[in-house]
Tab-separated table of C-alpha atoms and ligand atoms in Angstrom:
chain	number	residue	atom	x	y	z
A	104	UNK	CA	-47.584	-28.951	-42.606
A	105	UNK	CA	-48.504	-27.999	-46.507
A	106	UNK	CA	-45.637	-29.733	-47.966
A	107	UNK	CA	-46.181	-28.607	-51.469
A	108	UNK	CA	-43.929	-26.072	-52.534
A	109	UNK	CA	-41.630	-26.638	-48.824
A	110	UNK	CA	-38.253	-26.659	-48.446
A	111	UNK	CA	-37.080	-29.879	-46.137
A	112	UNK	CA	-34.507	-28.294	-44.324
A	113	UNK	CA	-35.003	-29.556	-40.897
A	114	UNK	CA	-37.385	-32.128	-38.504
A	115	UNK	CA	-37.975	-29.135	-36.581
A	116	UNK	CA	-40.713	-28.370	-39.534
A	117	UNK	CA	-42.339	-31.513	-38.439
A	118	UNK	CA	-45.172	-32.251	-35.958
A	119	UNK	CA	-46.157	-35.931	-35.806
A	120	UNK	CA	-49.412	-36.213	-38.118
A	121	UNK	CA	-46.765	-35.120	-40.385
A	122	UNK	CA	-44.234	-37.635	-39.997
A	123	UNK	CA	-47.416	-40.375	-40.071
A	124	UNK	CA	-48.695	-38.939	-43.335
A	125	UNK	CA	-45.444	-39.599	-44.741
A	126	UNK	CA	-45.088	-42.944	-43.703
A	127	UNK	CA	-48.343	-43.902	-45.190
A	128	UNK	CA	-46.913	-42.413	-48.936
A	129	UNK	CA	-44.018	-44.105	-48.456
A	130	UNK	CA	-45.267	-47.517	-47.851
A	131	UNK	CA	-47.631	-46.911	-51.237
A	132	UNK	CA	-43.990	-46.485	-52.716
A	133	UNK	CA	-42.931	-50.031	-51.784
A	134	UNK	CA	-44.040	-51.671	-55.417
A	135	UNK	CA	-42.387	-49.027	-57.162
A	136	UNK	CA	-39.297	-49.374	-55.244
A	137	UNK	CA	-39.770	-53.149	-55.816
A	138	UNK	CA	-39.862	-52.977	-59.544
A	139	UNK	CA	-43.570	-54.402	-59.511
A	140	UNK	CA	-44.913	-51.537	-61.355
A	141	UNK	CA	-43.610	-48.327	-62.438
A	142	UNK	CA	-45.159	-44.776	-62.671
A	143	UNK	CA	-44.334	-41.964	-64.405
A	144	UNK	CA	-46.093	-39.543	-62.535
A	145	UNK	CA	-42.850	-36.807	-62.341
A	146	UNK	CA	-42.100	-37.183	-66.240
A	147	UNK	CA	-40.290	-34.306	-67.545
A	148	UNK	CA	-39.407	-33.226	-64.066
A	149	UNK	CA	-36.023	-32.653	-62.881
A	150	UNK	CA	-33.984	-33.046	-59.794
A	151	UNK	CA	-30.833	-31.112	-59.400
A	152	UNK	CA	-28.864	-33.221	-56.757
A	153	UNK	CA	-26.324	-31.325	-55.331
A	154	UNK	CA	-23.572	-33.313	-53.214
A	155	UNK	CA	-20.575	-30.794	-52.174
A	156	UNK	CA	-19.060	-33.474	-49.452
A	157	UNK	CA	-18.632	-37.373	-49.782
A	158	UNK	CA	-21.918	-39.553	-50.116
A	159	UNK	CA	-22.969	-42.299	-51.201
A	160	UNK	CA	-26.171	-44.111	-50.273
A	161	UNK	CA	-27.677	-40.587	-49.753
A	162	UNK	CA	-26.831	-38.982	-52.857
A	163	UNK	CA	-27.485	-42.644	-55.168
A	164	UNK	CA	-31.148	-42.907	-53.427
A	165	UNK	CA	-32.217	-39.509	-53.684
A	166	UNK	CA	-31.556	-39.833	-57.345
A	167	UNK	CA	-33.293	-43.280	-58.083
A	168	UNK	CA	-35.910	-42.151	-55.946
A	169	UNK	CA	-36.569	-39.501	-58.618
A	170	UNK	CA	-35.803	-41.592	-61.214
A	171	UNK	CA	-38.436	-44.323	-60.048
A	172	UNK	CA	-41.139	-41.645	-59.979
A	173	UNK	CA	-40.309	-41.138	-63.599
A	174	UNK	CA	-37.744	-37.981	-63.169
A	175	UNK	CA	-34.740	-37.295	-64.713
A	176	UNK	CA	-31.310	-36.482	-62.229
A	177	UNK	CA	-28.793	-33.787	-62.905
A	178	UNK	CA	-25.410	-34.026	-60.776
A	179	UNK	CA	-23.062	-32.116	-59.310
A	180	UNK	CA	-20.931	-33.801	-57.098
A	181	UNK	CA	-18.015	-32.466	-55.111
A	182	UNK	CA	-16.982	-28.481	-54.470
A	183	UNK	CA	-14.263	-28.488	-56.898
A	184	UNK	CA	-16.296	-29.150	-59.996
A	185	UNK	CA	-18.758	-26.264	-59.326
A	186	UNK	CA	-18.382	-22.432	-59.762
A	187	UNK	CA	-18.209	-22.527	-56.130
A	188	UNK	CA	-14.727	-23.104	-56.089
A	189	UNK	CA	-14.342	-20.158	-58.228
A	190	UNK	CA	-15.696	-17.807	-55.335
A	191	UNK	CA	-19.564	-18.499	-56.452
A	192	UNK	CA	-21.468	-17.500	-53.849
A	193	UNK	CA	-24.850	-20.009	-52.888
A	194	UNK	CA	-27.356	-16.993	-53.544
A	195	UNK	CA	-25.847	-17.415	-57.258
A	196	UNK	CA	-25.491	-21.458	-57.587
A	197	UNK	CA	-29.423	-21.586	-55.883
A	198	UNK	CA	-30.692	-18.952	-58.337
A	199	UNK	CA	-28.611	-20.721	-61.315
A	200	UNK	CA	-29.650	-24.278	-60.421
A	201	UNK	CA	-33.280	-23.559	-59.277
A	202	UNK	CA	-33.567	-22.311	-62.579
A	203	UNK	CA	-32.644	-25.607	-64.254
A	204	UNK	CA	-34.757	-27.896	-61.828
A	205	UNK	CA	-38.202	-28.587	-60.445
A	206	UNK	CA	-36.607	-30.056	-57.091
A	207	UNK	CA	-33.247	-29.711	-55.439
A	208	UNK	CA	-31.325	-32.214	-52.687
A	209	UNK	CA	-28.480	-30.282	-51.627
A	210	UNK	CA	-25.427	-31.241	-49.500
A	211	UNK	CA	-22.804	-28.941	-47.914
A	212	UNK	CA	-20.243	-28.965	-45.129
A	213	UNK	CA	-21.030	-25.978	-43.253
A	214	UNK	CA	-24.001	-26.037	-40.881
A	215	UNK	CA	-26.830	-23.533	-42.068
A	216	UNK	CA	-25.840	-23.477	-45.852
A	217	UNK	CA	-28.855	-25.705	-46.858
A	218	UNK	CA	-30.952	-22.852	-45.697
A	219	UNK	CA	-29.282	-20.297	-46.510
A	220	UNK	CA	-29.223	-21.619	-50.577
A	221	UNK	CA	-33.173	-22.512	-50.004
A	222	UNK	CA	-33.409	-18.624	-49.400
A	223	UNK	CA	-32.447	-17.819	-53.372
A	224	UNK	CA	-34.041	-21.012	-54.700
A	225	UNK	CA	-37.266	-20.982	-56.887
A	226	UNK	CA	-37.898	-24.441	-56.380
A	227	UNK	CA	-37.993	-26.803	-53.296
A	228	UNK	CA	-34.603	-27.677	-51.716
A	229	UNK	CA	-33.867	-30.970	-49.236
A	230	UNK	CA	-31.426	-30.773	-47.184
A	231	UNK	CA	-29.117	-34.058	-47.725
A	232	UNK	CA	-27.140	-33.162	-44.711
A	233	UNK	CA	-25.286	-29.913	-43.754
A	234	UNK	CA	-22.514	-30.157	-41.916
A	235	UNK	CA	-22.754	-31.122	-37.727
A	236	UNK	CA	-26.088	-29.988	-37.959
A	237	UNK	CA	-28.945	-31.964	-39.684
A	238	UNK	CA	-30.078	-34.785	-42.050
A	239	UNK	CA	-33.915	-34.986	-42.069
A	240	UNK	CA	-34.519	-37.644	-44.663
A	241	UNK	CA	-32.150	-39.542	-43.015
A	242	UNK	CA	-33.974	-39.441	-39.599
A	243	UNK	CA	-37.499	-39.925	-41.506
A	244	UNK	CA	-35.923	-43.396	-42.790
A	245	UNK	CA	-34.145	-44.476	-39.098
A	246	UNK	CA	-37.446	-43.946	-37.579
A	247	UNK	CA	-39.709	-45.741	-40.297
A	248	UNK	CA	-37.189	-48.684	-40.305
A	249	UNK	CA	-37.296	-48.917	-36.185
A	250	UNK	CA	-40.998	-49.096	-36.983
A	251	UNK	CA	-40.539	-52.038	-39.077
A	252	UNK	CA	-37.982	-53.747	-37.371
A	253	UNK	CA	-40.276	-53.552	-34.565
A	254	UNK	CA	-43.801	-54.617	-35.749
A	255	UNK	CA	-45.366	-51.074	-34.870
A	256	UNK	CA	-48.216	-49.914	-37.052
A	257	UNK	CA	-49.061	-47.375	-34.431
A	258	UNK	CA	-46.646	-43.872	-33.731
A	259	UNK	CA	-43.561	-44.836	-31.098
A	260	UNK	CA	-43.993	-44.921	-27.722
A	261	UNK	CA	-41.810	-46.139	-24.632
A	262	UNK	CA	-39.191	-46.966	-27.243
A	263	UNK	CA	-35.944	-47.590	-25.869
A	264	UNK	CA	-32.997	-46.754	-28.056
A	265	UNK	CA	-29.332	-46.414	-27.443
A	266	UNK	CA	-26.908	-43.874	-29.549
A	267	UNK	CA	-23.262	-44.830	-29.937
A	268	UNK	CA	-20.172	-42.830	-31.212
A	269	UNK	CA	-19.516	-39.284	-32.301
A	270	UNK	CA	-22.777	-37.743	-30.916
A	271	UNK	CA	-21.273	-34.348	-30.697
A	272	UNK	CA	-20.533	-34.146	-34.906
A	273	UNK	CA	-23.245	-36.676	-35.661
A	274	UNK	CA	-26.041	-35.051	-37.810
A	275	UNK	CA	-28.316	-38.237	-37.929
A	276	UNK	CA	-28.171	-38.702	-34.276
A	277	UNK	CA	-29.143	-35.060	-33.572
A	278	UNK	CA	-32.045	-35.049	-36.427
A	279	UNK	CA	-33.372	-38.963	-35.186
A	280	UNK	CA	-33.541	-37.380	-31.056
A	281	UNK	CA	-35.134	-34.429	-32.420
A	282	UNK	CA	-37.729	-36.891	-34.578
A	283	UNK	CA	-38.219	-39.289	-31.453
A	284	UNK	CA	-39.093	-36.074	-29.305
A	285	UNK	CA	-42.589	-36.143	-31.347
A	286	UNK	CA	-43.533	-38.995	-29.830
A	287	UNK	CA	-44.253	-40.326	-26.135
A	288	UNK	CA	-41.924	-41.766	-23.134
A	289	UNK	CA	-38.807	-41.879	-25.093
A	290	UNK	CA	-35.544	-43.474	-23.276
A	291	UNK	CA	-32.107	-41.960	-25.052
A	292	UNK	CA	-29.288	-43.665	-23.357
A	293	UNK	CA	-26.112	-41.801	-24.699
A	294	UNK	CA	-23.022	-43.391	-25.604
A	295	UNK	CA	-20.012	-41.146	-26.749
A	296	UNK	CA	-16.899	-40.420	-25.147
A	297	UNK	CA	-17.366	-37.003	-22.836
A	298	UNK	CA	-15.477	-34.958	-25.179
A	299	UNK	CA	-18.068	-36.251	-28.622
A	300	UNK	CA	-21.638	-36.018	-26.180
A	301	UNK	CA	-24.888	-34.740	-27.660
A	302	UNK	CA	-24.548	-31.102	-27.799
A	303	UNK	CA	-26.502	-30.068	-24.563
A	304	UNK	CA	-28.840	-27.943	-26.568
A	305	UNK	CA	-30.511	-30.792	-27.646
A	306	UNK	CA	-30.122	-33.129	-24.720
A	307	UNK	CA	-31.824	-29.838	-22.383
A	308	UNK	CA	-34.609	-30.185	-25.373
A	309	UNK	CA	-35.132	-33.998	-24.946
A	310	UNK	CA	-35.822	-33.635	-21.399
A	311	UNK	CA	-37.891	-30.458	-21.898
A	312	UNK	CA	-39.973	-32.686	-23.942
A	313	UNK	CA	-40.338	-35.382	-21.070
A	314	UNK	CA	-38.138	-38.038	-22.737
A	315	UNK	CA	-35.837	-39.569	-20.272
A	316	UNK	CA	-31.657	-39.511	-21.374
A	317	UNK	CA	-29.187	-40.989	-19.455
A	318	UNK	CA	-25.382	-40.024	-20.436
A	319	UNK	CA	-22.446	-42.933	-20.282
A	320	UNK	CA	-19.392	-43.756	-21.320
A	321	UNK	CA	-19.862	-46.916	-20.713
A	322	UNK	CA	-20.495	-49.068	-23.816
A	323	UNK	CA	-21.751	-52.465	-21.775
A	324	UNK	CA	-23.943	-50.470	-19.636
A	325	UNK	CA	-25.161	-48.706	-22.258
A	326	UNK	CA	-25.845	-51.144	-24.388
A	327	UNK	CA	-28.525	-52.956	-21.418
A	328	UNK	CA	-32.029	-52.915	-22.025
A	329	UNK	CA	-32.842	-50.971	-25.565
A	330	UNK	CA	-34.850	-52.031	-28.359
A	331	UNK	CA	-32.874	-50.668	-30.328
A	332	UNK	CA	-28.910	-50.023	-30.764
A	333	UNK	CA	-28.098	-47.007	-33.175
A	334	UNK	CA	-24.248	-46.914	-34.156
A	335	UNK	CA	-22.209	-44.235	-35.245
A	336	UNK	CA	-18.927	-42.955	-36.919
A	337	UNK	CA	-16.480	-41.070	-36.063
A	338	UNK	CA	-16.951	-38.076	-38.108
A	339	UNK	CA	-13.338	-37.741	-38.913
A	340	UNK	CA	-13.955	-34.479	-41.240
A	341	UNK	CA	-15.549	-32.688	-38.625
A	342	UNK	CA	-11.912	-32.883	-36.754
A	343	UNK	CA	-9.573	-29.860	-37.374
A	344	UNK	CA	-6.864	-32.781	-37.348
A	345	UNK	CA	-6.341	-36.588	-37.930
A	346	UNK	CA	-5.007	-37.578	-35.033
A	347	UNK	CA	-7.504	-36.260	-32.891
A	348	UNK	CA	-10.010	-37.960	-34.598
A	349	UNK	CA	-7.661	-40.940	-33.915
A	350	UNK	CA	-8.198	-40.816	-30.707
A	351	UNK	CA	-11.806	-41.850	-30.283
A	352	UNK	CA	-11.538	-44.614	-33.281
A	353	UNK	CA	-12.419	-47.665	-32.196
A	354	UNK	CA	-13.469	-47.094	-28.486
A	355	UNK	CA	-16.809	-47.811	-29.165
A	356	UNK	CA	-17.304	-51.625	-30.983
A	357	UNK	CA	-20.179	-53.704	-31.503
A	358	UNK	CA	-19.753	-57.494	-32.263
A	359	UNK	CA	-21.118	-60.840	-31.811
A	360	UNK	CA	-19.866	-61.245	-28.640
A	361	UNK	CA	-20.602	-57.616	-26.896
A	362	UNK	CA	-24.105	-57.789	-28.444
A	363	UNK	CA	-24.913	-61.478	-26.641
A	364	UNK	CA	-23.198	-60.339	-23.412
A	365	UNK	CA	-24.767	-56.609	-22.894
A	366	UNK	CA	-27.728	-56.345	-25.537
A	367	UNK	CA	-31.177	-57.914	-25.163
A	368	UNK	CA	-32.202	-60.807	-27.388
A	369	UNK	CA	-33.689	-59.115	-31.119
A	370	UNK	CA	-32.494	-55.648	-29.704
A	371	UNK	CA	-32.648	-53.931	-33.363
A	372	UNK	CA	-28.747	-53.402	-35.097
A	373	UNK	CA	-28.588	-49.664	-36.817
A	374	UNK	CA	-26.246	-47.512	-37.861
A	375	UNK	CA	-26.329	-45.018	-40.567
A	376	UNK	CA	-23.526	-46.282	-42.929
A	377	UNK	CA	-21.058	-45.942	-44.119
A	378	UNK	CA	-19.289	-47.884	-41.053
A	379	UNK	CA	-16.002	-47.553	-40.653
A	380	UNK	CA	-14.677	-51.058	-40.926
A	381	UNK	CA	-10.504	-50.270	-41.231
A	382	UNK	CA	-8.899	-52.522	-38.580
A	383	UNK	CA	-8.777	-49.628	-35.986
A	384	UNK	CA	-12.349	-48.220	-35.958
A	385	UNK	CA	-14.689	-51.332	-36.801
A	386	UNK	CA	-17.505	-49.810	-34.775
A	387	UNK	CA	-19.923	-52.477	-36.287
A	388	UNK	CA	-18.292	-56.037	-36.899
A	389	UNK	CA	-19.004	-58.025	-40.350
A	390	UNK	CA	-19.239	-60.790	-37.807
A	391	UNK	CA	-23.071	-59.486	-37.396
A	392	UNK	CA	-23.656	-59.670	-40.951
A	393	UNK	CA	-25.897	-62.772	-40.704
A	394	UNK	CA	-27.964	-61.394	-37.501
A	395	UNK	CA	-31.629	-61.393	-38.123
A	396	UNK	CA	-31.468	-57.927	-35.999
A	397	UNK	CA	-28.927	-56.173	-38.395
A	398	UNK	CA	-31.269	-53.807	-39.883
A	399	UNK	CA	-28.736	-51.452	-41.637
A	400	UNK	CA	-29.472	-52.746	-45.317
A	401	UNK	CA	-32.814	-52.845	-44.724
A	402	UNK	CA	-32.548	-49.252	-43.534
A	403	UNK	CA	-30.684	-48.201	-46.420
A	404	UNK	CA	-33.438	-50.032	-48.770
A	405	UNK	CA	-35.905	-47.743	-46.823
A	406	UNK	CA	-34.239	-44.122	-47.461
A	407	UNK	CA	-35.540	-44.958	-51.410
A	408	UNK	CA	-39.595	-45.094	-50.140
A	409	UNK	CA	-38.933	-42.150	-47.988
A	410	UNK	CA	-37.141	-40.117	-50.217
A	411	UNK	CA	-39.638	-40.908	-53.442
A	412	UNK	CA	-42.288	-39.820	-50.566
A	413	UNK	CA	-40.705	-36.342	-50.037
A	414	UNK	CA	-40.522	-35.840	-53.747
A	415	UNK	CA	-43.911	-36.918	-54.409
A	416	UNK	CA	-45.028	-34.585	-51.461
A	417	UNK	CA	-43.304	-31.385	-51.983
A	418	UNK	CA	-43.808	-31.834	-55.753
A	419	UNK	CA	-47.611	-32.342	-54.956
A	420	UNK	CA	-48.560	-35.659	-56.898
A	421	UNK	CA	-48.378	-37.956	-53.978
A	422	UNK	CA	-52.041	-38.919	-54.709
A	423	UNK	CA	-51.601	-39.071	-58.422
A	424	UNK	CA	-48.959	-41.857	-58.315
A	425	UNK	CA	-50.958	-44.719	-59.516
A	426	UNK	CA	-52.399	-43.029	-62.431
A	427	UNK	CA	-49.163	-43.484	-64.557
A	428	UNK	CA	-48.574	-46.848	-63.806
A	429	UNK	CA	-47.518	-49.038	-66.255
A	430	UNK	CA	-46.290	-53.145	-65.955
A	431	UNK	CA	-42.342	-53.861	-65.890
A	432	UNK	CA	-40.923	-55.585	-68.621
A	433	UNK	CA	-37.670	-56.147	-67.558
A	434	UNK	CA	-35.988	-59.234	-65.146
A	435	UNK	CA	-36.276	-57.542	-61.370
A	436	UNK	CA	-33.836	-58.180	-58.400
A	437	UNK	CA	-37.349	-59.208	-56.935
A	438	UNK	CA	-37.393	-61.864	-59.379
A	439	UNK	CA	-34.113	-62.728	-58.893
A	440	UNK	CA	-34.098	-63.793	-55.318
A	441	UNK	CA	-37.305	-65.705	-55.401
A	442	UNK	CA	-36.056	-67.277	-59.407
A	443	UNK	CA	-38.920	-69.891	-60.757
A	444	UNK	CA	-38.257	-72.961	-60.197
A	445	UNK	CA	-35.974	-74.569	-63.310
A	446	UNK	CA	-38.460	-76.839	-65.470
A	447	UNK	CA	-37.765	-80.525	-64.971
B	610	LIG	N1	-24.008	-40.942	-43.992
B	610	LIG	C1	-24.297	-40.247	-42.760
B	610	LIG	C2	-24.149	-38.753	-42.936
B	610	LIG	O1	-23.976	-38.289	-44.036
B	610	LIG	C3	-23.502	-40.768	-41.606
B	610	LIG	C4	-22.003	-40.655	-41.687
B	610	LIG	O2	-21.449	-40.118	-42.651
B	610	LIG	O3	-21.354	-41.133	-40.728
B	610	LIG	O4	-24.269	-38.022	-41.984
């Protein structure tokens, strides 16, 4: 894949040398993300971060991704603050916007519209998420942290990984299958309730692929024999009402005690955040907050290396980084959990 120049707009762009490559930038990332060193290798440049539905870890970490390679962000956040509300149309906004930036992350609620912008734009466009459909960044982190969490330098193979929740609205879940399908031996065990499955188009393209999936409703049996456990939400704005959305809240719960009855010892903790954690969803219990295996902070600390990585890719100065580097003056969070010790 020549990446300089590309839009992002879905893994289906990626073969696996692809996916490995960008691993390998994104772990050169790790001292800038740790406030070791800085660079200003995208100086001047500018990302226009586009965010027309609710985010926040997405939208935050694209930004000081570009603002740790040196960038500078420009926001607009929400539908009603843009000239979309006033019947815009996203030929106009992309050739508007792609005319004030180097680099745009873009966010919509209808499935398609990412692509459908990147068509007008000038510059390269990443899609943050639109609608049901996709959120490639977002797989490119799951699958780096499962890495991690796992102690696997190598690609994935014979992983084992259970998905939980709204699989039929869920755009992580339908971006991370697509991701593990690069890969060999994968087992997808399925957890939804039968009216929120995995669309069948992509469950028909997991098995074409070889990858074995196995479909359940039952959380305990599900839950038996993975490596890892991804959770989900119920994607409550993809209902066309409420209480239909109310109806699935909460049937699928991970805790302290479901995860020592049904999961196996270290089986990794994910979920893409935000959880839902009013009274009646919960899907992920605070009472797992102290589990070694909870990896969901350290997945959201990921998304920053992966998403500096795409920008330093598609902007074409991924091998340039280190030549702007520069010390950091300034008392880091590094710092701060490992203080000096306090002079006797
Ligand atoms: N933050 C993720 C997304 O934007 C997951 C979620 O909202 O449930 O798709």
């Amino acid at each position: 894949m020549q990446f300089t120049g590309s839009h992002i707009l879905s893994i289906n762009q990626f073969e696996q040398q692809d996916v490995e490559y960008l691993f390998k930038v994104a772990d050169a990332m790790q001292p800038y993300a740790q406030r070791e060193k800085r660079t200003r290798v995208l100086d001047g440049a500018i990302l226009g971060n586009l965010f027309f539905e609710p985010s926040t870890r997405t939208r935050v970490s694209f930004g000081c991704a570009f603002n740790l390679l040196g960038g500078h962000v420009r926001e607009t956040t929400d539908i009603k603050t843009s000239s979309i509300s006033k019947g815009e149309s996203l030929y106009d906004t992309a050739r508007v916007i792609s005319g004030y930036s180097d680099v745009i992350a873009m966010r919509h609620p209808v499935a398609g519209s990412v692509e459908e912008f990147s068509r007008a734009s000038r510059v390269p466009v990443i899609n943050a998420g639109d609608g049901p459909s996709e959120h490639p960044s977002q797989a490119l982190l799951d699958l780096y942290t499962i890495r991690k969490e796992l102690g696997i330098q190598e690609p994935v193979a014979s992983l084992r990984i259970a998905m939980v929740g709204d699989l039929k609205h869920g755009r992580t879940v339908h971006s991370l299958s697509k991701l593990l399908c690069l890969y060999r031996n994968i087992h997808f065990t399925l957890v939804s309730p039968r009216e929120l499955c995995m669309p069948a188009e992509i469950v028909d393209y997991l098995r074409s692929k070889g990858h074995s999936v196995v479909e359940t409703d039952n959380m305990q049996t599900g839950l038996n024999n993975n490596d890892t456990v991804y959770l989900t939400r119920i994607q409550e704005e993809r209902f066309s009402n409420q209480s239909e959305a109310d109806l699935y809240r909460g049937r699928f719960r991970l805790n302290q005690e479901i995860y020592t009855a049904h999961c196996k010892p270290n089986t990794v903790i994910m979920h893409p955040l935000p959880r839902d954690s009013r009274a009646e969803a919960n899907e992920l219990d605070n009472d797992l907050n102290q589990h070694p295996s909870l990896a969901i902070f350290r997945q959201t600390d990921n998304g920053v290396l992966i998403r500096m990585a795409l920008f330093a890719l598609t902007l074409g100065v991924a091998e340039e980084v280190h030549k702007h580097v520069e010390a950091v003056s300034w008392f880091t969070a590094k710092r701060f959990r490992n203080p000096p010790p306090i002079p006797t």
